[in-house]
Amino acid sequence: MNEKTRGTFRNNIGFVLAAAGSAIGLGNLWRFPYFAAKDGGGVFLLVYLLLTVTFGFALMLTEIAIGRKTQTTPLQAYGKLHRKFRFLGVIATAVPVIIFPYYCVIGGWVTKYGFTYLTGGSSEIYGTGAPAFFKGFLSDSVSPILWFFVFMVITGAVVLLGVEKGIEKASKFMLPVLLFLILGIAVYSLTLQHTDPATGETRTALDGLKIYLIPDFSGMTWNKFIGILLDAMGQMFYSLSIAMGIMITYGSYSQKESNLVRSVNQIEFFDTGVALIAGLIIIPTVFAFQGAEGLETAGPGLMFISLPSIFEQMGAAGNIVGALFFLLVLFAALTSSISLMEAVTASFMDSFGLRRSTAVLISFGIATVIGVTVCLGYNAFYADIPLPNGTTGQFLDVLDYLSNNLLLPIVALLTCVLIGWLCKPKVVLDEVKEGMGQKKFGRETMYVIMIRYVAPVFLLLILLQAFNLFWFLG
Ligand code: PHE
């Protein structure tokens, strides 16, 4: 893409909504509540918020500034900053190449559930019971592949339309609807209460809210705290879509005169806000219907098993809430997958001079091969594959591990080394200040400390954790 034909967002709102759309996704709606439940609610929230305004702020600002300064996608951008760092562009581009296909597979599951609820077919889920329905769907050799394609074709259509007509327009429509839906469902869910037929005990959502919001430091040890810290950090990365070239790509479409600090604040506000509200919906609801035990055992099945079971118990209202909930998740997942596909597509366009349509087709082709393999990983190719962090998983978990636990911290760490020590933070600071007309911005000193010292140390810790090297934590 040369400078003239390179897409740009029409205005800063478009940029912020598209970037927030990328950030807000399954990570906020499913992963965040799940970690918050696992890590004792309030303490996790506190750590997460602190990390977002310091560490997350620094890294996101860095990426957007790199994109806007170099006016190109990650495959080229790192090499433009430092000749010896061209390889980092390759790794950074590999991350969305890996994540995009499996994100579309999960997007396909969401589409399937959304479609089922919206067309009044919830009895299909309740007929077998939610756990059996989910299992049956996953182990079918055709259905998940079909829904994977449906989801990916919608994503591809938006990306094909380009930055302004596709991504910006779609984000400007989907994000406000998403915010409206999530607020509505949150208000409804906080009014819930449930009487356990077996014990006769009545629990309200508001009791669950206390577990979620009030930090409980009793029984806290250093080991536990470090575990929570690392969970919060990994979650923040994933949730803000950083260290995978996406913010560089979107930054390259943002306008020179926009205020990047303000934009980053807004993106983080939206992203964190939606995560907090998602927790506000899911934790109290699961608590009311399934008690503290339900929260502990829910885990990754939270969205596709626990919630549908609860919708079933709500009767007719449950069908409506289920439909709205999965529509919300679908929009969130779509805006994220659009950003993933755009990062891959635009990198191919910038690096090989391809037309958008050709680049979209290539991205589609690669994702098809990987995505279909991921789908078959639950049936024809089923295997329990051991991972270096001591767990086992299917093909999807292997890709998730490879991208999130391994490549992501490596990209982020090397970005910190590049900006903090080789190019010096001034490169980013100058770019940031260009659109602000100010000599200094708040948190500027903190930015430098973060990027040079604090972030690299934290990132190293995440990497150690990926290899299960915290033997001393037991
Ligand atoms: N940030 C997205 C979320 O919270 C996930 C995502 C990961 C999006 C990678 C794009 C790229 O779900």
Coordinates of C-alpha atoms and ligand atoms in Angstrom, one line a residue:
M1 CA 0.0 0.0 0.0
N2 CA 1.5 3.4 -0.8
E3 CA 0.7 6.4 1.3
K4 CA -2.0 7.6 -1.0
T5 CA -4.0 4.4 -1.2
R6 CA -3.5 3.5 2.4
G7 CA -6.7 3.4 4.3
T8 CA -7.4 5.8 7.2
F9 CA -10.1 6.1 9.7
R10 CA -12.4 9.0 8.9
N11 CA -12.2 10.4 12.4
N12 CA -10.8 9.7 15.8
I13 CA -14.0 8.3 17.1
G14 CA -13.8 5.7 14.3
F15 CA -10.3 4.8 15.3
V16 CA -11.2 4.6 19.0
L17 CA -14.3 2.5 18.4
A18 CA -12.4 0.1 16.0
A19 CA -9.5 -0.3 18.5
A20 CA -11.9 -0.8 21.4
G21 CA -13.8 -3.2 19.2
S22 CA -10.6 -5.2 18.8
A23 CA -9.9 -5.1 22.5
I24 CA -13.4 -6.0 23.6
G25 CA -14.0 -9.7 22.8
L26 CA -14.3 -13.1 24.2
G27 CA -11.4 -12.2 26.5
N28 CA -13.7 -9.7 28.3
L29 CA -16.9 -11.6 28.3
W30 CA -15.6 -15.1 29.1
R31 CA -12.0 -15.1 30.1
F32 CA -12.1 -12.1 32.5
P33 CA -15.0 -13.3 34.7
Y34 CA -13.5 -16.8 34.8
F35 CA -10.2 -15.5 36.1
A36 CA -11.9 -13.1 38.5
A37 CA -13.9 -16.0 39.9
K38 CA -10.8 -18.2 40.1
D39 CA -8.6 -15.6 41.7
G40 CA -10.9 -14.4 44.5
G41 CA -12.8 -11.5 42.8
G42 CA -11.9 -8.2 44.4
V43 CA -8.1 -8.8 44.7
F44 CA -7.9 -9.7 41.1
L45 CA -9.8 -6.7 40.0
L46 CA -7.6 -4.4 42.0
V47 CA -4.4 -5.8 40.5
Y48 CA -5.9 -5.8 37.0
L49 CA -6.9 -2.1 37.2
L50 CA -3.5 -1.1 38.5
L51 CA -1.7 -3.0 35.7
T52 CA -4.0 -1.5 33.0
V53 CA -3.2 2.1 33.8
T54 CA 0.5 1.6 34.0
F55 CA 1.8 -1.4 32.1
G56 CA -1.1 -1.7 29.6
F57 CA -1.1 2.0 29.0
A58 CA 2.6 2.1 28.2
L59 CA 2.5 -0.9 25.8
M60 CA -0.6 0.2 24.0
L61 CA 0.7 3.7 23.5
T62 CA 3.9 2.3 22.2
E63 CA 2.3 0.2 19.6
I64 CA -0.2 2.8 18.3
A65 CA 2.7 5.3 18.1
I66 CA 4.9 2.9 16.2
G67 CA 2.1 2.3 13.7
R68 CA 1.4 6.0 13.2
K69 CA 5.0 6.9 12.9
T70 CA 6.0 4.2 10.4
Q71 CA 2.7 4.3 8.5
T72 CA 3.0 0.6 7.9
T73 CA 2.0 -2.8 9.3
P74 CA 4.1 -4.8 11.8
L75 CA 5.7 -7.0 9.2
Q76 CA 7.6 -3.8 8.0
A77 CA 7.3 -1.5 11.0
Y78 CA 9.9 -3.0 13.3
G79 CA 12.4 -3.2 10.5
K80 CA 11.8 0.5 9.7
L81 CA 12.6 1.4 13.3
H82 CA 15.7 -0.7 13.5
R83 CA 17.2 -2.8 10.7
K84 CA 18.2 -5.6 13.0
F85 CA 14.6 -5.9 14.3
R86 CA 13.0 -7.0 11.0
F87 CA 12.6 -10.5 12.5
L88 CA 10.4 -9.1 15.2
G89 CA 7.9 -8.0 12.6
V90 CA 7.7 -11.6 11.4
I91 CA 7.1 -12.9 14.9
A92 CA 4.5 -10.2 15.6
T93 CA 2.7 -11.0 12.4
A94 CA 2.8 -14.7 13.2
V95 CA 0.7 -14.1 16.3
P96 CA -2.5 -13.0 14.6
V97 CA -1.9 -15.6 11.9
I98 CA -2.1 -18.2 14.6
I99 CA -4.9 -16.7 16.7
F100 CA -7.2 -15.7 13.9
P101 CA -8.2 -19.3 12.8
Y102 CA -8.9 -20.6 16.3
Y103 CA -10.7 -17.4 17.3
C104 CA -13.0 -18.0 14.3
V105 CA -13.6 -21.5 15.5
I106 CA -14.8 -20.2 18.9
G107 CA -16.6 -17.5 17.0
G108 CA -18.4 -20.3 15.2
W109 CA -19.5 -21.8 18.4
V110 CA -20.9 -18.5 19.5
T111 CA -22.7 -18.0 16.2
K112 CA -24.2 -21.5 16.5
Y113 CA -25.5 -20.7 20.0
G114 CA -26.7 -17.2 18.9
F115 CA -28.5 -18.7 16.0
T116 CA -30.1 -21.4 18.1
Y117 CA -31.4 -19.0 20.7
L118 CA -32.5 -16.3 18.2
T119 CA -34.5 -18.8 16.1
G120 CA -36.3 -20.1 19.2
G121 CA -34.4 -23.4 19.2
S122 CA -33.3 -23.3 22.8
S123 CA -35.4 -26.5 23.4
E124 CA -32.8 -28.2 21.3
I125 CA -30.1 -27.3 23.9
Y126 CA -32.4 -28.1 26.8
G127 CA -33.5 -31.4 25.3
T128 CA -30.2 -33.1 25.9
G129 CA -29.0 -30.7 28.7
A130 CA -26.4 -28.0 28.1
P131 CA -23.3 -30.1 28.8
A132 CA -24.3 -32.9 26.5
F133 CA -25.4 -30.5 23.8
F134 CA -22.1 -28.7 23.8
K135 CA -20.2 -32.0 23.8
G136 CA -22.3 -33.4 21.0
F137 CA -21.8 -30.2 18.9
L138 CA -18.1 -30.2 19.3
S139 CA -17.7 -33.9 18.5
D140 CA -19.8 -33.6 15.3
S141 CA -17.4 -33.7 12.4
V142 CA -19.4 -31.2 10.2
S143 CA -21.3 -28.7 12.2
P144 CA -18.5 -26.8 13.9
I145 CA -16.7 -26.5 10.6
L146 CA -19.8 -25.1 9.0
W147 CA -20.3 -22.5 11.7
F148 CA -16.6 -21.7 11.6
F149 CA -17.0 -20.7 8.0
V150 CA -20.1 -18.7 8.6
F151 CA -18.3 -16.6 11.2
M152 CA -15.1 -16.3 9.0
V153 CA -17.1 -15.2 5.9
I154 CA -18.8 -12.4 7.9
T155 CA -15.4 -11.3 9.1
G156 CA -13.9 -11.5 5.7
A157 CA -16.7 -9.5 4.1
V158 CA -16.0 -6.6 6.5
V159 CA -12.3 -6.7 5.9
L160 CA -12.8 -6.9 2.2
L161 CA -14.7 -3.6 2.3
G162 CA -11.6 -1.9 3.7
V163 CA -10.7 0.4 6.6
E164 CA -13.3 3.1 6.3
K165 CA -16.2 1.4 4.6
G166 CA -15.8 -1.9 6.3
I167 CA -14.0 -1.8 9.7
E168 CA -14.9 1.7 10.8
K169 CA -18.6 1.4 9.8
A170 CA -19.0 -2.1 11.3
S171 CA -17.4 -0.9 14.6
K172 CA -19.5 2.3 14.7
F173 CA -22.6 0.1 14.5
M174 CA -21.6 -3.0 16.6
L175 CA -19.9 -1.3 19.5
P176 CA -22.8 0.9 20.6
V177 CA -25.2 -2.0 20.3
L178 CA -22.9 -4.1 22.3
L179 CA -22.7 -1.5 25.1
F180 CA -26.4 -1.1 25.2
L181 CA -27.0 -4.9 25.4
I182 CA -24.4 -5.5 28.1
L183 CA -25.8 -2.7 30.3
G184 CA -29.3 -4.0 29.9
I185 CA -28.4 -7.5 30.7
A186 CA -26.4 -6.3 33.7
V187 CA -29.3 -4.5 35.2
Y188 CA -31.5 -7.5 34.7
S189 CA -29.1 -10.0 36.1
L190 CA -28.6 -8.1 39.4
T191 CA -32.3 -8.5 40.2
L192 CA -32.1 -12.3 40.1
Q193 CA -32.5 -14.7 43.0
H194 CA -32.9 -18.4 43.1
T195 CA -34.1 -21.0 45.5
D196 CA -32.2 -24.2 45.4
P197 CA -34.9 -26.9 45.1
A198 CA -32.7 -29.5 46.9
T199 CA -31.8 -27.4 50.0
G200 CA -34.5 -24.8 50.0
E201 CA -31.8 -22.1 50.3
T202 CA -32.4 -18.8 48.5
R203 CA -29.4 -16.9 47.1
T204 CA -29.5 -13.5 45.5
A205 CA -27.3 -12.1 42.8
L206 CA -26.4 -9.2 45.2
D207 CA -24.7 -11.6 47.5
G208 CA -22.6 -12.8 44.6
L209 CA -21.8 -9.2 43.8
K210 CA -20.0 -8.9 47.2
I211 CA -17.7 -11.8 46.4
Y212 CA -16.9 -10.1 43.1
L213 CA -16.3 -6.6 44.3
I214 CA -14.9 -6.7 47.9
P215 CA -11.2 -7.7 48.0
D216 CA -10.6 -10.5 50.5
F217 CA -7.0 -10.6 51.6
S218 CA -7.5 -13.3 54.2
G219 CA -5.3 -16.4 53.5
M220 CA -3.3 -14.4 51.0
T221 CA 0.3 -15.6 50.6
W222 CA 3.1 -14.2 48.4
N223 CA 2.9 -17.3 46.2
K224 CA -0.8 -16.8 45.7
F225 CA -0.4 -13.1 45.1
I226 CA 2.3 -13.7 42.4
G227 CA -0.1 -16.2 40.8
I228 CA -2.8 -13.6 40.7
L229 CA -0.4 -11.0 39.4
L230 CA 0.7 -13.2 36.5
D231 CA -2.9 -14.2 35.7
A232 CA -3.9 -10.5 35.6
M233 CA -1.0 -9.6 33.4
G234 CA -1.7 -12.3 30.9
Q235 CA -5.3 -11.4 30.8
M236 CA -4.6 -7.8 30.3
F237 CA -2.4 -8.5 27.3
Y238 CA -5.0 -10.6 25.6
S239 CA -7.8 -8.3 26.4
L240 CA -6.1 -5.2 25.2
S241 CA -5.0 -6.9 22.0
I242 CA -1.4 -5.9 22.5
A243 CA 1.8 -7.5 21.3
M244 CA 0.3 -9.0 18.2
G245 CA 0.7 -6.2 15.7
I246 CA -3.0 -5.2 15.8
M247 CA -2.5 -1.8 17.5
I248 CA 0.4 -1.1 15.1
T249 CA -1.9 -1.8 12.2
Y250 CA -4.8 0.3 13.5
G251 CA -2.4 3.0 14.7
S252 CA -1.1 3.3 11.1
Y253 CA -4.6 4.3 10.0
S254 CA -5.1 6.9 12.7
Q255 CA -4.8 10.6 11.9
K256 CA -1.6 12.5 12.7
E257 CA -3.5 15.2 14.5
S258 CA -5.2 12.9 17.0
N259 CA -4.3 12.8 20.6
L260 CA -2.9 9.4 21.3
V261 CA -2.9 9.6 25.0
R262 CA -6.5 10.4 25.1
S263 CA -7.3 7.7 22.6
V264 CA -5.5 5.1 24.7
N265 CA -7.3 6.2 27.8
Q266 CA -10.6 5.8 26.0
I267 CA -9.8 2.4 24.6
E268 CA -8.8 1.2 28.0
F269 CA -11.8 2.7 29.6
F270 CA -14.2 0.8 27.2
D271 CA -12.2 -2.4 27.4
T272 CA -12.0 -2.5 31.2
G273 CA -15.5 -1.3 31.6
V274 CA -16.9 -4.1 29.5
A275 CA -14.8 -6.7 31.3
L276 CA -16.0 -5.4 34.7
I277 CA -19.6 -5.4 33.7
A278 CA -19.3 -8.9 32.2
G279 CA -18.0 -10.0 35.6
L280 CA -20.9 -8.2 37.1
I281 CA -23.3 -10.2 35.0
I282 CA -21.7 -13.6 35.2
I283 CA -20.4 -14.0 38.7
P284 CA -23.5 -12.9 40.6
T285 CA -25.8 -15.0 38.2
V286 CA -23.7 -18.1 38.6
F287 CA -23.5 -17.6 42.3
A288 CA -27.3 -17.2 42.7
F289 CA -28.1 -20.3 40.6
Q290 CA -25.2 -22.6 41.4
G291 CA -23.6 -21.2 44.6
A292 CA -19.9 -20.7 45.3
E293 CA -19.3 -24.2 44.1
G294 CA -20.6 -23.3 40.6
L295 CA -18.1 -20.5 40.4
E296 CA -15.2 -22.7 41.4
T297 CA -16.0 -25.5 39.0
A298 CA -17.3 -23.4 36.0
G299 CA -13.9 -22.8 34.3
P300 CA -13.7 -22.6 30.5
G301 CA -17.2 -24.2 30.1
L302 CA -18.7 -21.1 31.8
M303 CA -20.1 -19.6 28.6
F304 CA -21.3 -22.7 26.7
I305 CA -22.4 -24.9 29.6
S306 CA -23.0 -23.0 32.9
L307 CA -24.9 -20.1 31.4
P308 CA -27.2 -22.1 29.1
S309 CA -28.1 -24.3 32.1
I310 CA -29.0 -21.1 34.0
F311 CA -31.0 -19.7 31.1
E312 CA -33.0 -22.9 31.1
Q313 CA -33.9 -22.5 34.7
M314 CA -35.2 -18.9 34.0
G315 CA -37.9 -20.3 31.7
A316 CA -39.3 -18.1 29.0
A317 CA -37.3 -15.1 30.1
G318 CA -34.2 -17.3 29.7
N319 CA -34.8 -17.7 26.0
I320 CA -34.8 -13.9 25.5
V321 CA -31.8 -13.3 27.8
G322 CA -30.0 -16.1 26.1
A323 CA -30.6 -14.7 22.6
L324 CA -29.5 -11.2 23.6
F325 CA -26.5 -12.5 25.5
F326 CA -25.2 -14.5 22.6
L327 CA -25.8 -11.6 20.2
L328 CA -23.7 -9.5 22.5
V329 CA -20.9 -12.1 22.5
L330 CA -21.2 -12.4 18.7
F331 CA -20.7 -8.7 18.1
A332 CA -17.8 -8.7 20.5
A333 CA -16.1 -11.6 18.9
L334 CA -16.7 -10.2 15.4
T335 CA -15.0 -6.9 16.0
S336 CA -12.1 -8.7 17.4
S337 CA -11.7 -11.2 14.6
I338 CA -12.0 -8.4 12.1
S339 CA -9.0 -6.8 13.7
L340 CA -7.1 -10.0 13.6
M341 CA -7.8 -10.6 10.0
E342 CA -7.0 -7.0 9.1
A343 CA -3.6 -7.3 10.8
V344 CA -2.8 -10.3 8.7
T345 CA -4.3 -9.0 5.5
A346 CA -2.8 -5.5 5.7
S347 CA 0.7 -7.0 6.4
F348 CA 0.5 -9.0 3.2
M349 CA -0.7 -5.9 1.3
D350 CA 2.1 -3.7 2.6
S351 CA 4.9 -6.3 2.3
F352 CA 4.0 -7.9 -1.0
G353 CA 2.2 -5.1 -2.8
L354 CA -1.0 -7.3 -3.0
R355 CA -4.5 -6.0 -3.6
R356 CA -6.8 -6.1 -0.7
S357 CA -9.0 -8.8 -2.3
T358 CA -6.0 -11.1 -3.0
A359 CA -4.6 -10.6 0.5
V360 CA -8.0 -11.4 2.1
L361 CA -8.2 -14.6 0.0
I362 CA -4.7 -15.6 1.2
S363 CA -5.6 -15.0 4.8
F364 CA -8.8 -16.9 4.3
G365 CA -6.9 -19.8 2.8
I366 CA -4.4 -20.1 5.6
A367 CA -7.1 -19.8 8.3
T368 CA -9.2 -22.5 6.6
V369 CA -6.4 -25.0 6.8
I370 CA -5.6 -24.3 10.5
G371 CA -9.2 -23.7 11.5
V372 CA -10.5 -27.0 10.1
T373 CA -7.7 -28.8 11.8
V374 CA -8.7 -27.1 15.1
C375 CA -12.3 -28.3 14.6
L376 CA -11.2 -31.8 13.8
G377 CA -9.1 -31.7 17.0
Y378 CA -12.3 -32.4 18.9
N379 CA -13.2 -35.5 16.9
A380 CA -11.3 -37.1 14.1
F381 CA -7.9 -35.9 15.3
Y382 CA -8.6 -36.0 19.0
A383 CA -5.5 -36.2 21.2
D384 CA -4.4 -35.0 24.6
I385 CA -1.3 -33.0 23.7
P386 CA 1.1 -32.2 26.6
L387 CA 2.1 -28.6 27.0
P388 CA 5.3 -27.2 28.5
N389 CA 3.4 -25.6 31.4
G390 CA 2.3 -29.0 32.6
T391 CA -1.2 -29.1 31.3
T392 CA -2.6 -31.0 28.3
G393 CA -5.0 -29.9 25.6
Q394 CA -6.4 -30.2 22.2
F395 CA -5.0 -28.6 19.0
L396 CA -6.8 -25.3 20.0
D397 CA -5.1 -25.2 23.3
V398 CA -1.7 -25.8 21.6
L399 CA -2.2 -22.8 19.4
D400 CA -3.5 -20.7 22.3
Y401 CA -0.4 -21.6 24.3
L402 CA 1.9 -20.9 21.5
S403 CA 0.5 -17.5 20.8
N404 CA -0.5 -16.2 24.2
N405 CA 1.9 -17.8 26.6
L406 CA 5.0 -17.8 24.3
L407 CA 5.0 -15.5 21.3
L408 CA 3.1 -12.7 22.9
P409 CA 5.5 -12.1 25.8
I410 CA 8.4 -12.5 23.5
V411 CA 7.1 -9.8 21.1
A412 CA 6.3 -7.5 24.0
L413 CA 9.6 -8.0 25.6
L414 CA 11.6 -7.3 22.5
T415 CA 9.4 -4.3 21.7
C416 CA 10.4 -2.9 25.2
V417 CA 14.1 -3.6 24.4
L418 CA 13.8 -1.9 21.1
I419 CA 12.0 1.2 22.3
G420 CA 13.4 1.4 25.8
W421 CA 17.0 0.8 25.0
L422 CA 17.9 0.8 21.3
C423 CA 15.7 3.5 19.6
K424 CA 15.1 5.2 23.0
P425 CA 11.6 6.2 24.3
K426 CA 12.0 9.6 22.7
V427 CA 10.9 8.0 19.3
V428 CA 7.5 7.2 20.8
L429 CA 7.2 10.3 22.9
D430 CA 7.8 12.6 20.0
E431 CA 5.2 10.8 17.9
V432 CA 2.7 11.0 20.8
K433 CA 3.3 14.6 21.3
E434 CA 3.0 15.5 17.7
G435 CA -0.8 15.2 17.8
M436 CA -1.1 16.9 21.2
G437 CA 0.6 20.2 20.8
Q438 CA 2.1 19.8 24.3
K439 CA 5.6 19.6 25.6
K440 CA 4.9 16.9 28.2
F441 CA 2.0 14.7 29.0
G442 CA 0.9 13.2 32.3
R443 CA 2.4 9.8 33.0
E444 CA 5.3 10.6 30.6
T445 CA 8.0 9.7 33.2
M446 CA 6.0 6.7 34.3
Y447 CA 5.9 5.6 30.6
V448 CA 9.7 5.7 30.4
I449 CA 10.2 3.7 33.6
M450 CA 7.6 1.2 32.5
I451 CA 9.0 0.6 29.1
R452 CA 12.7 0.4 30.2
Y453 CA 12.5 -1.4 33.5
V454 CA 9.2 -2.6 34.9
A455 CA 7.6 -4.1 31.8
P456 CA 10.7 -6.2 30.7
V457 CA 10.9 -7.7 34.2
F458 CA 7.2 -8.6 34.3
L459 CA 7.4 -10.0 30.8
L460 CA 10.3 -12.2 31.7
L461 CA 8.2 -13.5 34.6
I462 CA 5.4 -14.4 32.2
L463 CA 7.8 -16.3 30.0
L464 CA 9.2 -18.2 32.9
Q465 CA 5.7 -19.2 33.9
A466 CA 5.0 -20.4 30.3
F467 CA 7.8 -23.0 30.9
N468 CA 6.5 -23.8 34.3
L469 CA 9.8 -22.5 35.8
F470 CA 8.3 -21.3 39.0
W471 CA 9.2 -24.5 40.7
F472 CA 10.2 -22.4 43.8
L473 CA 6.5 -21.4 44.1
G474 CA 5.5 -25.0 44.5
Ligands
PHE1 N1 -8.7 -8.7 22.8 C1 -9.6 -9.7 22.4 C2 -10.5 -10.1 23.5 O1 -10.5 -9.6 24.6 C3 -9.0 -10.9 21.9 C4 -8.1 -10.7 20.8 C5 -7.0 -11.4 20.8 C6 -8.5 -9.9 19.8 C7 -6.2 -11.2 19.8 C8 -7.7 -9.7 18.8 C9 -6.5 -10.4 18.8 O2 -11.2 -11.1 23.4

